Amino acid sequence: MSTTTAMRPEPKTATLSAPPMLEAIDVTRMFMVSQGFMRAKKPLHAVNGVNLSIRQGEVVGLVGESGCGKTTLARMLLGLMPPSSGSLKIDGQPLTGMRRRDVARLVQPVFQDPYSSLNPRKSVGSIIGLPLRVQGGVGSEEEKKRVHEMMELVGLARRLFDNYPSQLSGGQRQRVAIARALINRPRMVICDEPTSALDVSVQSQILNLLQDLRRDLGLTYLLISHNLAVVEHMADRVAVMYLGRIVEQTDTDTLFRNPRHPYTEALLKSVLTPEPGLGVPDTQLGATYPNPLDMPTGCRFHPRCARRFGPCDRIVPRPLTSAAGMVECHLYDDDVKKDAAA
Amino acid sequence: MSDRILTVEGLEVSLPVPSGTLNAVQGVSFHVDRGETVCIVGESGCGKSLTALAIMDLLPRRARRVARTLTLLGDPLIGVPETKMADLRGNRMGMIFQEPMTSLNPAYTIGNQLEEALLRHRKVPRAKARERAVHLLERVGITAAGQRLRQYPHQLSGGLRQRVMIAMALMTGPDLIIADEPTTALDVTIQAQILHLLAELQREFHMGLVLITHDLGVVARIATRVVVMYAGQVVETGTAAEVFGAPRHPYTRGLLDCIPIPGKTKRGEHLGTIPGMVPSLVGQMEGCHFAGRCNYVIDECRAAPIPLVSAPGRGHAVRCIRADELSRQPAAAEEGAA
Ligand SMILES: Nc1ncnc2c1ncn2[C@@H]1O[C@H](COP(=O)(O)OP(=O)(O)OP(=O)(O)O)[C@@H](O)[C@H]1O
Ligand SMILES: Nc1ncnc2c1ncn2[C@@H]1O[C@H](COP(=O)(O)OP(=O)(O)O)[C@@H](O)[C@H]1O
Ligand code: SF4
Ligand code: SF4
Ligand SMILES: [Mg+2]
Ligand SMILES: [Mg+2]
């Protein structure tokens, strides 16, 4: 694989007018969760009205705190879980009607924890080849050949073919997960925290690998991460999620240069770059943790927001779209501000 | 001397494994003064956690621990009867682990566990212990602390549990806190909050803090001094300004090159990598431990053990025979200081 600077494939004009490769329209997912012995179940809105579209060849970053609904959204986009309401489309076609196998041919996941997502009782070769066996029509010789090719592509030594996940390092496990995701040549990969369990030295190898694969295979990525520096490095566009909603969405450079949502600001402050003397900034978030079972009124971020004002605990902010992207915050809503001032 | 809280000299930890002896820690030395934050950083498997466990005397039973010196405020931590050690551990040293659930007992309330942390070591009335628990919970930013005391660990979020762990480590007013990856399992926002809090408390209570992490960003922001570990050894140590401003060991530089930095690394370009993996620590290694992954390796590197040598500047030391020569290369970071 070439180690020269990755060239970004420019989206062709034709693809710009084509329907997005993957699209979520007002998607909601609710779970009924019990709050303990003898207590009534309560609805938990894990994803609460999300709109997201991903075009062919794009890398979209999805960031937000633990529990805000990133994995739930990813699972719906992969067709692994139906939405409670709203719709999902692949190439303009509704995903709900599609067979699981056909979705899997187009979109594949690489999950957070490479350890728990790999079957500990199966060998590396068998894990990587599984999607081929599921799709069928591939003999065992052909499967072995394809698995070897894939192992080489992701930088796994052949001798690991018969090893078990427990015998691999974290980085090797994540390469196995990537090889398994790519063996059916999908067009899109949803990477859910692909490097958060890894050392930086291994993280950089996996990120470089993802860049190379993207260029060589023309892949589209949805990259879910807590690590904003990683997202800044990889993504063309970023969606920031908070308690089930996307609260800001714009191109990466704009987001980092000019974050607008107070939550995005706090996230950016939390990026601890290796620059001595800067200290650990006060994110001003306070210790009130978001609880999806007890959704705050008005703006769901208001209990932690350092910039909240009059209407924030009463009125739910609406999505405001402009050239600068989309943001859901009253600070940018002239109508609400006018009313508050009056 | 009274300001010296922890002295570690020539610490060695080895473990019997089926394939031989695993030499996890091989002659590690560092010290912590009052009010200092010393960060131990390196990839996983470099021996950071075993170093911490060795200081606390919490190593697995079959592990062998040797040190020229291992003292807390001048008192030896080696060859001490377990009853005395248990007292030192809870009383004068506090430990915070990565996964608070492993150190919190799910069967007892937060309040009970916080109080016990003090009552085990001090003859104070339970009401006093409760008072201190509430005070510390408030201090670590937990609201409605009185109510929290009645809750069980599983009723708290990860960030709250880690705050409880910090409060628990502070119950006896220890001189030293050892925190092993205290924020690794947390969200970045909560990580920043917890680190901000730790730094504040460390100043306020004037403790020594040993913070173990694999995250160089965290180290740069919080460390007074840095200990970079590789394959059981200290390969570079110095102040944060020295180690980050003018890193001298190829491993330190390699690690720094791997990190994406918004505004500095260019999107879509390759990040630096360190080829290969931390070597197996089973058996004896000849020469430089990093030789197998180093871009600058020459024959001499493999010939004999490489000593940790002081570089110009206070306490900046590096274990690389080519450090001087490599630091003069234009590729090296920030020549200005030298
Ligand atoms: N199967 C389920 N049953 C009940 N609740 C669920 C289920 N799956 C997810 N949730 C809840 O939905 C919310 C969103 O979870 P999700 O896993 O999507 O978060 P996430 O953003 O991926 O978090 P993380 O960063 O920790 O991976 C959480 O409150 C979670 O507890
Ligand atoms: N209980 C144990 N038994 C055997 N080997 C261990 C044990 N704990 C750690 N090791 C080994 O010792 C080395 C150092 O481990 P550790 O101190 O946990 O590293 P770090 O904290 O830097 O990731 C590693 O090779 C690890 O596999
Ligand atoms: S709407 Fe109000 S509370 Fe919500 S983010 Fe904006 S300023 Fe903060
Ligand atoms: S001693 Fe040699 S192999 Fe070791 S770090 Fe220095 S140059 Fe590299
Ligand atoms: Mg998740
Ligand atoms: Mg460790």
mmCIF file of N, CA and C in Angstrom, chain A residues 2-6 8 64-66 169 172 198-201 203-205 207-208 211-212 226-230 232-236 252-253 256 263 266-267 270-283 285-287 289 304, chain B residues 42-44 140-143 157 159-160 163 186-196 214-218 220-222 240-241 244-245 255-256 258-277 293:
data_model
loop_
_atom_site.group_PDB
_atom_site.id
_atom_site.type_symbol
_atom_site.label_atom_id
_atom_site.label_comp_id
_atom_site.label_asym_id
_atom_site.label_seq_id
_atom_site.Cartn_x
_atom_site.Cartn_y
_atom_site.Cartn_z
ATOM 1 N N SER A 2 0.487 2.239 -0.748
ATOM 2 C CA SER A 2 1.319 3.428 -0.843
ATOM 3 C C SER A 2 1.294 4.200 0.477
ATOM 4 N N THR A 3 2.397 4.820 0.773
ATOM 5 C CA THR A 3 2.447 5.577 2.011
ATOM 6 C C THR A 3 2.501 7.065 1.732
ATOM 7 N N THR A 4 2.271 7.415 0.478
ATOM 8 C CA THR A 4 2.285 8.839 0.164
ATOM 9 C C THR A 4 1.026 9.486 0.724
ATOM 10 N N THR A 5 1.062 10.796 0.742
ATOM 11 C CA THR A 5 -0.062 11.546 1.257
ATOM 12 C C THR A 5 -1.352 11.131 0.560
ATOM 13 N N ALA A 6 -2.351 10.840 1.368
ATOM 14 C CA ALA A 6 -3.611 10.412 0.786
ATOM 15 C C ALA A 6 -4.250 11.569 0.035
ATOM 16 N N ARG A 8 -7.573 13.199 -1.414
ATOM 17 C CA ARG A 8 -9.001 13.058 -1.146
ATOM 18 C C ARG A 8 -9.720 12.911 -2.473
ATOM 19 N N GLY A 64 -20.059 12.851 20.440
ATOM 20 C CA GLY A 64 -20.969 13.127 21.548
ATOM 21 C C GLY A 64 -20.647 12.197 22.700
ATOM 22 N N GLU A 65 -21.169 12.555 23.877
ATOM 23 C CA GLU A 65 -20.828 11.793 25.068
ATOM 24 C C GLU A 65 -21.449 10.408 25.073
ATOM 25 N N SER A 66 -20.900 9.587 25.930
ATOM 26 C CA SER A 66 -21.405 8.248 26.129
ATOM 27 C C SER A 66 -22.903 8.284 26.423
ATOM 28 N N SER A 169 -3.095 -8.739 19.840
ATOM 29 C CA SER A 169 -3.067 -7.432 20.494
ATOM 30 C C SER A 169 -4.323 -6.659 20.094
ATOM 31 N N GLN A 172 -4.272 -5.629 16.488
ATOM 32 C CA GLN A 172 -4.508 -6.759 15.582
ATOM 33 C C GLN A 172 -5.986 -7.129 15.561
ATOM 34 N N LEU A 198 -7.338 1.663 21.886
ATOM 35 C CA LEU A 198 -5.972 1.376 21.422
ATOM 36 C C LEU A 198 -4.961 2.415 21.887
ATOM 37 N N ASP A 199 -3.704 2.011 21.945
ATOM 38 C CA ASP A 199 -2.607 2.942 22.178
ATOM 39 C C ASP A 199 -2.479 3.906 21.004
ATOM 40 N N VAL A 200 -1.937 5.097 21.254
ATOM 41 C CA VAL A 200 -1.807 6.065 20.151
ATOM 42 C C VAL A 200 -0.975 5.520 18.998
ATOM 43 N N SER A 201 0.039 4.731 19.327
ATOM 44 C CA SER A 201 0.891 4.187 18.268
ATOM 45 C C SER A 201 0.096 3.229 17.378
ATOM 46 N N GLN A 203 -3.357 3.360 17.265
ATOM 47 C CA GLN A 203 -4.419 4.194 16.714
ATOM 48 C C GLN A 203 -3.974 4.832 15.407
ATOM 49 N N SER A 204 -2.756 5.360 15.382
ATOM 50 C CA SER A 204 -2.311 6.041 14.168
ATOM 51 C C SER A 204 -2.191 5.047 13.020
ATOM 52 N N GLN A 205 -1.788 3.817 13.313
ATOM 53 C CA GLN A 205 -1.715 2.807 12.248
ATOM 54 C C GLN A 205 -3.109 2.502 11.700
ATOM 55 N N LEU A 207 -5.784 4.448 11.847
ATOM 56 C CA LEU A 207 -6.313 5.613 11.126
ATOM 57 C C LEU A 207 -5.678 5.720 9.742
ATOM 58 N N ASN A 208 -4.369 5.484 9.664
ATOM 59 C CA ASN A 208 -3.708 5.510 8.354
ATOM 60 C C ASN A 208 -4.289 4.430 7.444
ATOM 61 N N GLN A 211 -7.572 5.504 6.135
ATOM 62 C CA GLN A 211 -7.385 6.501 5.061
ATOM 63 C C GLN A 211 -7.001 5.820 3.752
ATOM 64 N N ASP A 212 -6.064 4.857 3.845
ATOM 65 C CA ASP A 212 -5.610 4.162 2.638
ATOM 66 C C ASP A 212 -6.745 3.370 2.005
ATOM 67 N N HIS A 226 -15.322 9.558 20.414
ATOM 68 C CA HIS A 226 -15.287 10.543 21.493
ATOM 69 C C HIS A 226 -14.159 11.523 21.246
ATOM 70 N N ASN A 227 -13.188 11.079 20.458
ATOM 71 C CA ASN A 227 -11.944 11.821 20.327
ATOM 72 C C ASN A 227 -12.045 12.827 19.193
ATOM 73 N N LEU A 228 -12.194 14.100 19.561
ATOM 74 C CA LEU A 228 -12.389 15.109 18.540
ATOM 75 C C LEU A 228 -11.179 15.321 17.660
ATOM 76 N N ALA A 229 -9.997 15.059 18.204
ATOM 77 C CA ALA A 229 -8.796 15.224 17.397
ATOM 78 C C ALA A 229 -8.790 14.184 16.274
ATOM 79 N N VAL A 230 -9.247 12.993 16.586
ATOM 80 C CA VAL A 230 -9.328 11.943 15.571
ATOM 81 C C VAL A 230 -10.342 12.331 14.500
ATOM 82 N N GLU A 232 -11.335 15.325 13.732
ATOM 83 C CA GLU A 232 -10.815 16.460 12.960
ATOM 84 C C GLU A 232 -9.856 15.967 11.876
ATOM 85 N N HIS A 233 -9.113 14.943 12.215
ATOM 86 C CA HIS A 233 -8.115 14.429 11.283
ATOM 87 C C HIS A 233 -8.745 13.664 10.118
ATOM 88 N N MET A 234 -9.883 13.029 10.377
ATOM 89 C CA MET A 234 -10.448 12.101 9.399
ATOM 90 C C MET A 234 -11.653 12.642 8.622
ATOM 91 N N ALA A 235 -12.488 13.431 9.285
ATOM 92 C CA ALA A 235 -13.817 13.688 8.720
ATOM 93 C C ALA A 235 -13.893 14.947 7.871
ATOM 94 N N ASP A 236 -14.761 14.902 6.863
ATOM 95 C CA ASP A 236 -15.055 16.093 6.062
ATOM 96 C C ASP A 236 -16.114 16.931 6.751
ATOM 97 N N THR A 252 -15.971 20.200 8.811
ATOM 98 C CA THR A 252 -15.030 20.058 9.918
ATOM 99 C C THR A 252 -14.281 21.353 10.232
ATOM 100 N N ASP A 253 -13.789 22.020 9.191
ATOM 101 C CA ASP A 253 -13.002 23.225 9.454
ATOM 102 C C ASP A 253 -13.838 24.304 10.134
ATOM 103 N N PHE A 256 -14.403 23.443 13.833
ATOM 104 C CA PHE A 256 -13.256 23.630 14.722
ATOM 105 C C PHE A 256 -12.850 25.091 14.831
ATOM 106 N N TYR A 263 -22.352 23.256 23.651
ATOM 107 C CA TYR A 263 -21.859 21.906 23.914
ATOM 108 C C TYR A 263 -20.662 21.580 23.019
ATOM 109 N N ALA A 266 -17.674 23.101 24.547
ATOM 110 C CA ALA A 266 -17.152 22.331 25.679
ATOM 111 C C ALA A 266 -16.388 21.108 25.185
ATOM 112 N N LEU A 267 -16.911 20.481 24.146
ATOM 113 C CA LEU A 267 -16.225 19.321 23.586
ATOM 114 C C LEU A 267 -14.842 19.720 23.073
ATOM 115 N N SER A 270 -12.285 20.185 25.643
ATOM 116 C CA SER A 270 -11.848 18.941 26.283
ATOM 117 C C SER A 270 -10.760 18.214 25.510
ATOM 118 N N VAL A 271 -10.449 18.686 24.299
ATOM 119 C CA VAL A 271 -9.380 18.044 23.536
ATOM 120 C C VAL A 271 -8.053 18.427 24.183
ATOM 121 N N LEU A 272 -7.381 17.465 24.782
ATOM 122 C CA LEU A 272 -6.119 17.765 25.455
ATOM 123 C C LEU A 272 -4.961 17.440 24.523
ATOM 124 N N THR A 273 -4.516 18.460 23.813
ATOM 125 C CA THR A 273 -3.381 18.269 22.920
ATOM 126 C C THR A 273 -2.101 18.264 23.746
ATOM 127 N N PRO A 274 -1.052 17.598 23.261
ATOM 128 C CA PRO A 274 0.173 17.515 24.064
ATOM 129 C C PRO A 274 0.966 18.812 24.056
ATOM 130 N N GLU A 275 0.385 19.846 24.601
ATOM 131 C CA GLU A 275 1.081 21.134 24.677
ATOM 132 C C GLU A 275 1.246 21.514 26.140
ATOM 133 N N PRO A 276 2.488 21.414 26.660
ATOM 134 C CA PRO A 276 2.687 21.667 28.086
ATOM 135 C C PRO A 276 2.390 23.116 28.428
ATOM 136 N N GLY A 277 1.984 23.332 29.662
ATOM 137 C CA GLY A 277 1.767 24.698 30.121
ATOM 138 C C GLY A 277 0.342 25.172 29.916
ATOM 139 N N LEU A 278 -0.415 24.475 29.090
ATOM 140 C CA LEU A 278 -1.779 24.940 28.852
ATOM 141 C C LEU A 278 -2.748 24.502 29.949
ATOM 142 N N GLY A 279 -2.357 23.500 30.731
ATOM 143 C CA GLY A 279 -3.231 23.040 31.809
ATOM 144 C C GLY A 279 -4.471 22.328 31.290
ATOM 145 N N VAL A 280 -5.294 21.896 32.216
ATOM 146 C CA VAL A 280 -6.560 21.267 31.826
ATOM 147 C C VAL A 280 -7.643 22.323 31.975
ATOM 148 N N PRO A 281 -8.251 22.741 30.872
ATOM 149 C CA PRO A 281 -9.217 23.829 30.960
ATOM 150 C C PRO A 281 -10.464 23.415 31.733
ATOM 151 N N ASP A 282 -11.120 24.397 32.289
ATOM 152 C CA ASP A 282 -12.405 24.171 32.936
ATOM 153 C C ASP A 282 -13.460 24.177 31.833
ATOM 154 N N THR A 283 -14.110 23.048 31.638
ATOM 155 C CA THR A 283 -15.106 22.972 30.567
ATOM 156 C C THR A 283 -16.385 23.703 30.928
ATOM 157 N N LEU A 285 -18.822 22.666 32.506
ATOM 158 C CA LEU A 285 -20.002 21.826 32.305
ATOM 159 C C LEU A 285 -20.711 21.469 33.605
ATOM 160 N N GLY A 286 -20.055 21.629 34.750
ATOM 161 C CA GLY A 286 -20.687 21.237 36.008
ATOM 162 C C GLY A 286 -20.812 19.720 36.108
ATOM 163 N N ALA A 287 -21.239 19.242 37.263
ATOM 164 C CA ALA A 287 -21.276 17.794 37.471
ATOM 165 C C ALA A 287 -22.654 17.186 37.243
ATOM 166 N N TYR A 289 -24.885 15.225 35.275
ATOM 167 C CA TYR A 289 -24.721 14.371 34.116
ATOM 168 C C TYR A 289 -26.047 14.219 33.402
ATOM 169 N N ARG A 304 -26.520 22.120 31.932
ATOM 170 C CA ARG A 304 -25.054 22.167 31.924
ATOM 171 C C ARG A 304 -24.533 23.374 31.146
ATOM 172 N N GLY B 42 3.359 5.662 28.646
ATOM 173 C CA GLY B 42 3.932 4.663 27.745
ATOM 174 C C GLY B 42 2.804 3.787 27.222
ATOM 175 N N GLU B 43 3.105 2.989 26.212
ATOM 176 C CA GLU B 43 2.084 2.121 25.637
ATOM 177 C C GLU B 43 1.646 1.068 26.637
ATOM 178 N N SER B 44 0.540 0.393 26.345
ATOM 179 C CA SER B 44 0.098 -0.634 27.272
ATOM 180 C C SER B 44 1.100 -1.778 27.247
ATOM 181 N N VAL B 140 -15.705 17.186 45.377
ATOM 182 C CA VAL B 140 -15.450 16.627 44.045
ATOM 183 C C VAL B 140 -16.598 16.917 43.076
ATOM 184 N N GLY B 141 -17.473 17.821 43.477
ATOM 185 C CA GLY B 141 -18.480 18.312 42.544
ATOM 186 C C GLY B 141 -19.746 17.485 42.480
ATOM 187 N N ILE B 142 -20.017 16.699 43.507
ATOM 188 C CA ILE B 142 -21.249 15.913 43.507
ATOM 189 C C ILE B 142 -22.315 16.668 44.292
ATOM 190 N N THR B 143 -23.401 16.982 43.600
ATOM 191 C CA THR B 143 -24.474 17.732 44.256
ATOM 192 C C THR B 143 -25.364 16.771 45.040
ATOM 193 N N SER B 157 -23.402 7.172 37.289
ATOM 194 C CA SER B 157 -22.731 7.120 35.994
ATOM 195 C C SER B 157 -21.236 6.916 36.214
ATOM 196 N N GLY B 159 -18.715 8.693 35.338
ATOM 197 C CA GLY B 159 -18.031 9.901 35.784
ATOM 198 C C GLY B 159 -18.265 10.164 37.262
ATOM 199 N N LEU B 160 -19.496 9.916 37.700
ATOM 200 C CA LEU B 160 -19.807 10.116 39.121
ATOM 201 C C LEU B 160 -19.062 9.099 39.982
ATOM 202 N N ARG B 163 -15.622 10.162 40.483
ATOM 203 C CA ARG B 163 -15.560 11.230 41.489
ATOM 204 C C ARG B 163 -15.645 10.648 42.889
ATOM 205 N N LEU B 186 -13.548 7.142 30.510
ATOM 206 C CA LEU B 186 -14.563 8.199 30.559
ATOM 207 C C LEU B 186 -14.626 9.019 29.285
ATOM 208 N N ASP B 187 -15.745 9.721 29.122
ATOM 209 C CA ASP B 187 -15.880 10.667 28.026
ATOM 210 C C ASP B 187 -14.846 11.772 28.111
ATOM 211 N N VAL B 188 -14.487 12.325 26.952
ATOM 212 C CA VAL B 188 -13.480 13.387 26.966
ATOM 213 C C VAL B 188 -13.899 14.572 27.828
ATOM 214 N N THR B 189 -15.173 14.914 27.783
ATOM 215 C CA THR B 189 -15.629 16.058 28.578
ATOM 216 C C THR B 189 -15.452 15.746 30.071
ATOM 217 N N ILE B 190 -15.829 14.529 30.441
ATOM 218 C CA ILE B 190 -15.749 14.143 31.844
ATOM 219 C C ILE B 190 -14.290 13.935 32.221
ATOM 220 N N GLN B 191 -13.499 13.415 31.303
ATOM 221 C CA GLN B 191 -12.068 13.282 31.542
ATOM 222 C C GLN B 191 -11.462 14.640 31.881
ATOM 223 N N ALA B 192 -11.791 15.640 31.078
ATOM 224 C CA ALA B 192 -11.247 16.971 31.328
ATOM 225 C C ALA B 192 -11.690 17.464 32.697
ATOM 226 N N GLN B 193 -12.942 17.221 33.035
ATOM 227 C CA GLN B 193 -13.436 17.663 34.349
ATOM 228 C C GLN B 193 -12.707 16.962 35.488
ATOM 229 N N ILE B 194 -12.534 15.649 35.363
ATOM 230 C CA ILE B 194 -11.904 14.878 36.432
ATOM 231 C C ILE B 194 -10.441 15.300 36.583
ATOM 232 N N LEU B 195 -9.751 15.510 35.477
ATOM 233 C CA LEU B 195 -8.348 15.909 35.560
ATOM 234 C C LEU B 195 -8.213 17.310 36.145
ATOM 235 N N HIS B 196 -9.113 18.178 35.728
ATOM 236 C CA HIS B 196 -9.138 19.529 36.278
ATOM 237 C C HIS B 196 -9.288 19.444 37.797
ATOM 238 N N HIS B 214 -1.712 6.481 29.278
ATOM 239 C CA HIS B 214 -1.036 6.285 27.996
ATOM 240 C C HIS B 214 -1.293 7.490 27.105
ATOM 241 N N ASP B 215 -1.942 8.522 27.656
ATOM 242 C CA ASP B 215 -2.364 9.667 26.869
ATOM 243 C C ASP B 215 -1.399 10.844 27.066
ATOM 244 N N LEU B 216 -0.597 11.105 26.041
ATOM 245 C CA LEU B 216 0.404 12.171 26.147
ATOM 246 C C LEU B 216 -0.220 13.550 26.267
ATOM 247 N N GLY B 217 -1.430 13.695 25.748
ATOM 248 C CA GLY B 217 -2.126 14.976 25.877
ATOM 249 C C GLY B 217 -2.387 15.272 27.345
ATOM 250 N N VAL B 218 -2.866 14.263 28.050
ATOM 251 C CA VAL B 218 -3.132 14.405 29.476
ATOM 252 C C VAL B 218 -1.842 14.751 30.215
ATOM 253 N N ALA B 220 0.964 16.142 29.139
ATOM 254 C CA ALA B 220 1.485 17.478 28.857
ATOM 255 C C ALA B 220 0.744 18.532 29.669
ATOM 256 N N ARG B 221 -0.559 18.307 29.854
ATOM 257 C CA ARG B 221 -1.372 19.322 30.508
ATOM 258 C C ARG B 221 -1.275 19.308 32.027
ATOM 259 N N ILE B 222 -0.891 18.158 32.618
ATOM 260 C CA ILE B 222 -1.036 18.044 34.059
ATOM 261 C C ILE B 222 0.275 17.775 34.791
ATOM 262 N N ALA B 240 7.740 18.522 32.192
ATOM 263 C CA ALA B 240 6.842 18.472 31.040
ATOM 264 C C ALA B 240 7.380 19.362 29.923
ATOM 265 N N ALA B 241 7.915 20.530 30.307
ATOM 266 C CA ALA B 241 8.435 21.445 29.295
ATOM 267 C C ALA B 241 9.606 20.811 28.549
ATOM 268 N N PHE B 244 8.250 17.553 26.428
ATOM 269 C CA PHE B 244 7.393 17.883 25.291
ATOM 270 C C PHE B 244 8.016 18.961 24.401
ATOM 271 N N GLY B 245 8.772 19.872 25.011
ATOM 272 C CA GLY B 245 9.390 20.939 24.237
ATOM 273 C C GLY B 245 10.551 20.428 23.401
ATOM 274 N N LEU B 255 5.983 8.630 19.724
ATOM 275 C CA LEU B 255 4.636 8.704 20.311
ATOM 276 C C LEU B 255 3.978 10.039 19.962
ATOM 277 N N LEU B 256 4.764 11.113 20.087
ATOM 278 C CA LEU B 256 4.194 12.440 19.809
ATOM 279 C C LEU B 256 3.769 12.570 18.345
ATOM 280 N N CYS B 258 2.500 10.324 16.537
ATOM 281 C CA CYS B 258 1.307 9.502 16.243
ATOM 282 C C CYS B 258 0.009 10.248 16.491
ATOM 283 N N ILE B 259 0.098 11.361 17.238
ATOM 284 C CA ILE B 259 -1.131 11.985 17.728
ATOM 285 C C ILE B 259 -1.660 13.019 16.744
ATOM 286 N N PRO B 260 -2.914 12.900 16.355
ATOM 287 C CA PRO B 260 -3.477 13.973 15.536
ATOM 288 C C PRO B 260 -3.698 15.207 16.402
ATOM 289 N N ILE B 261 -3.286 16.366 15.910
ATOM 290 C CA ILE B 261 -3.484 17.606 16.654
ATOM 291 C C ILE B 261 -4.234 18.587 15.757
ATOM 292 N N PRO B 262 -5.463 18.920 16.130
ATOM 293 C CA PRO B 262 -6.241 19.840 15.286
ATOM 294 C C PRO B 262 -5.444 21.105 15.000
ATOM 295 N N GLY B 263 -5.416 21.474 13.738
ATOM 296 C CA GLY B 263 -4.698 22.683 13.357
ATOM 297 C C GLY B 263 -3.226 22.437 13.061
ATOM 298 N N LYS B 264 -2.680 21.292 13.479
ATOM 299 C CA LYS B 264 -1.265 21.013 13.208
ATOM 300 C C LYS B 264 -1.117 19.869 12.212
ATOM 301 N N THR B 265 -1.620 18.691 12.567
ATOM 302 C CA THR B 265 -1.574 17.606 11.587
ATOM 303 C C THR B 265 -2.582 17.921 10.495
ATOM 304 N N LYS B 266 -2.236 17.519 9.264
ATOM 305 C CA LYS B 266 -3.128 17.852 8.151
ATOM 306 C C LYS B 266 -4.114 16.749 7.874
ATOM 307 N N ARG B 267 -5.365 17.129 7.672
ATOM 308 C CA ARG B 267 -6.399 16.139 7.440
ATOM 309 C C ARG B 267 -6.069 15.283 6.233
ATOM 310 N N GLY B 268 -6.314 14.007 6.365
ATOM 311 C CA GLY B 268 -6.123 13.112 5.237
ATOM 312 C C GLY B 268 -4.685 12.648 5.081
ATOM 313 N N GLU B 269 -3.743 13.299 5.750
ATOM 314 C CA GLU B 269 -2.353 12.850 5.646
ATOM 315 C C GLU B 269 -2.088 11.745 6.654
ATOM 316 N N HIS B 270 -1.046 10.980 6.349
ATOM 317 C CA HIS B 270 -0.684 9.923 7.285
ATOM 318 C C HIS B 270 -0.129 10.498 8.578
ATOM 319 N N LEU B 271 -0.505 9.863 9.679
ATOM 320 C CA LEU B 271 0.093 10.192 10.967
ATOM 321 C C LEU B 271 1.369 9.381 11.098
ATOM 322 N N GLY B 272 2.231 9.815 11.998
ATOM 323 C CA GLY B 272 3.427 9.030 12.262
ATOM 324 C C GLY B 272 3.038 7.699 12.889
ATOM 325 N N THR B 273 3.891 6.718 12.720
ATOM 326 C CA THR B 273 3.609 5.432 13.362
ATOM 327 C C THR B 273 4.889 4.938 14.022
ATOM 328 N N ILE B 274 4.722 4.028 14.945
ATOM 329 C CA ILE B 274 5.870 3.317 15.489
ATOM 330 C C ILE B 274 5.666 1.876 15.055
ATOM 331 N N PRO B 275 6.482 1.409 14.131
ATOM 332 C CA PRO B 275 6.246 0.060 13.623
ATOM 333 C C PRO B 275 6.417 -0.971 14.735
ATOM 334 N N GLY B 276 5.797 -2.120 14.570
ATOM 335 C CA GLY B 276 6.001 -3.211 15.518
ATOM 336 C C GLY B 276 5.260 -3.021 16.822
ATOM 337 N N MET B 277 5.657 -3.816 17.791
ATOM 338 C CA MET B 277 4.950 -3.842 19.075
ATOM 339 C C MET B 277 5.942 -3.839 20.224
ATOM 340 N N ARG B 293 12.208 -1.351 17.031
ATOM 341 C CA ARG B 293 11.217 -0.462 16.423
ATOM 342 C C ARG B 293 11.813 0.892 16.058
#
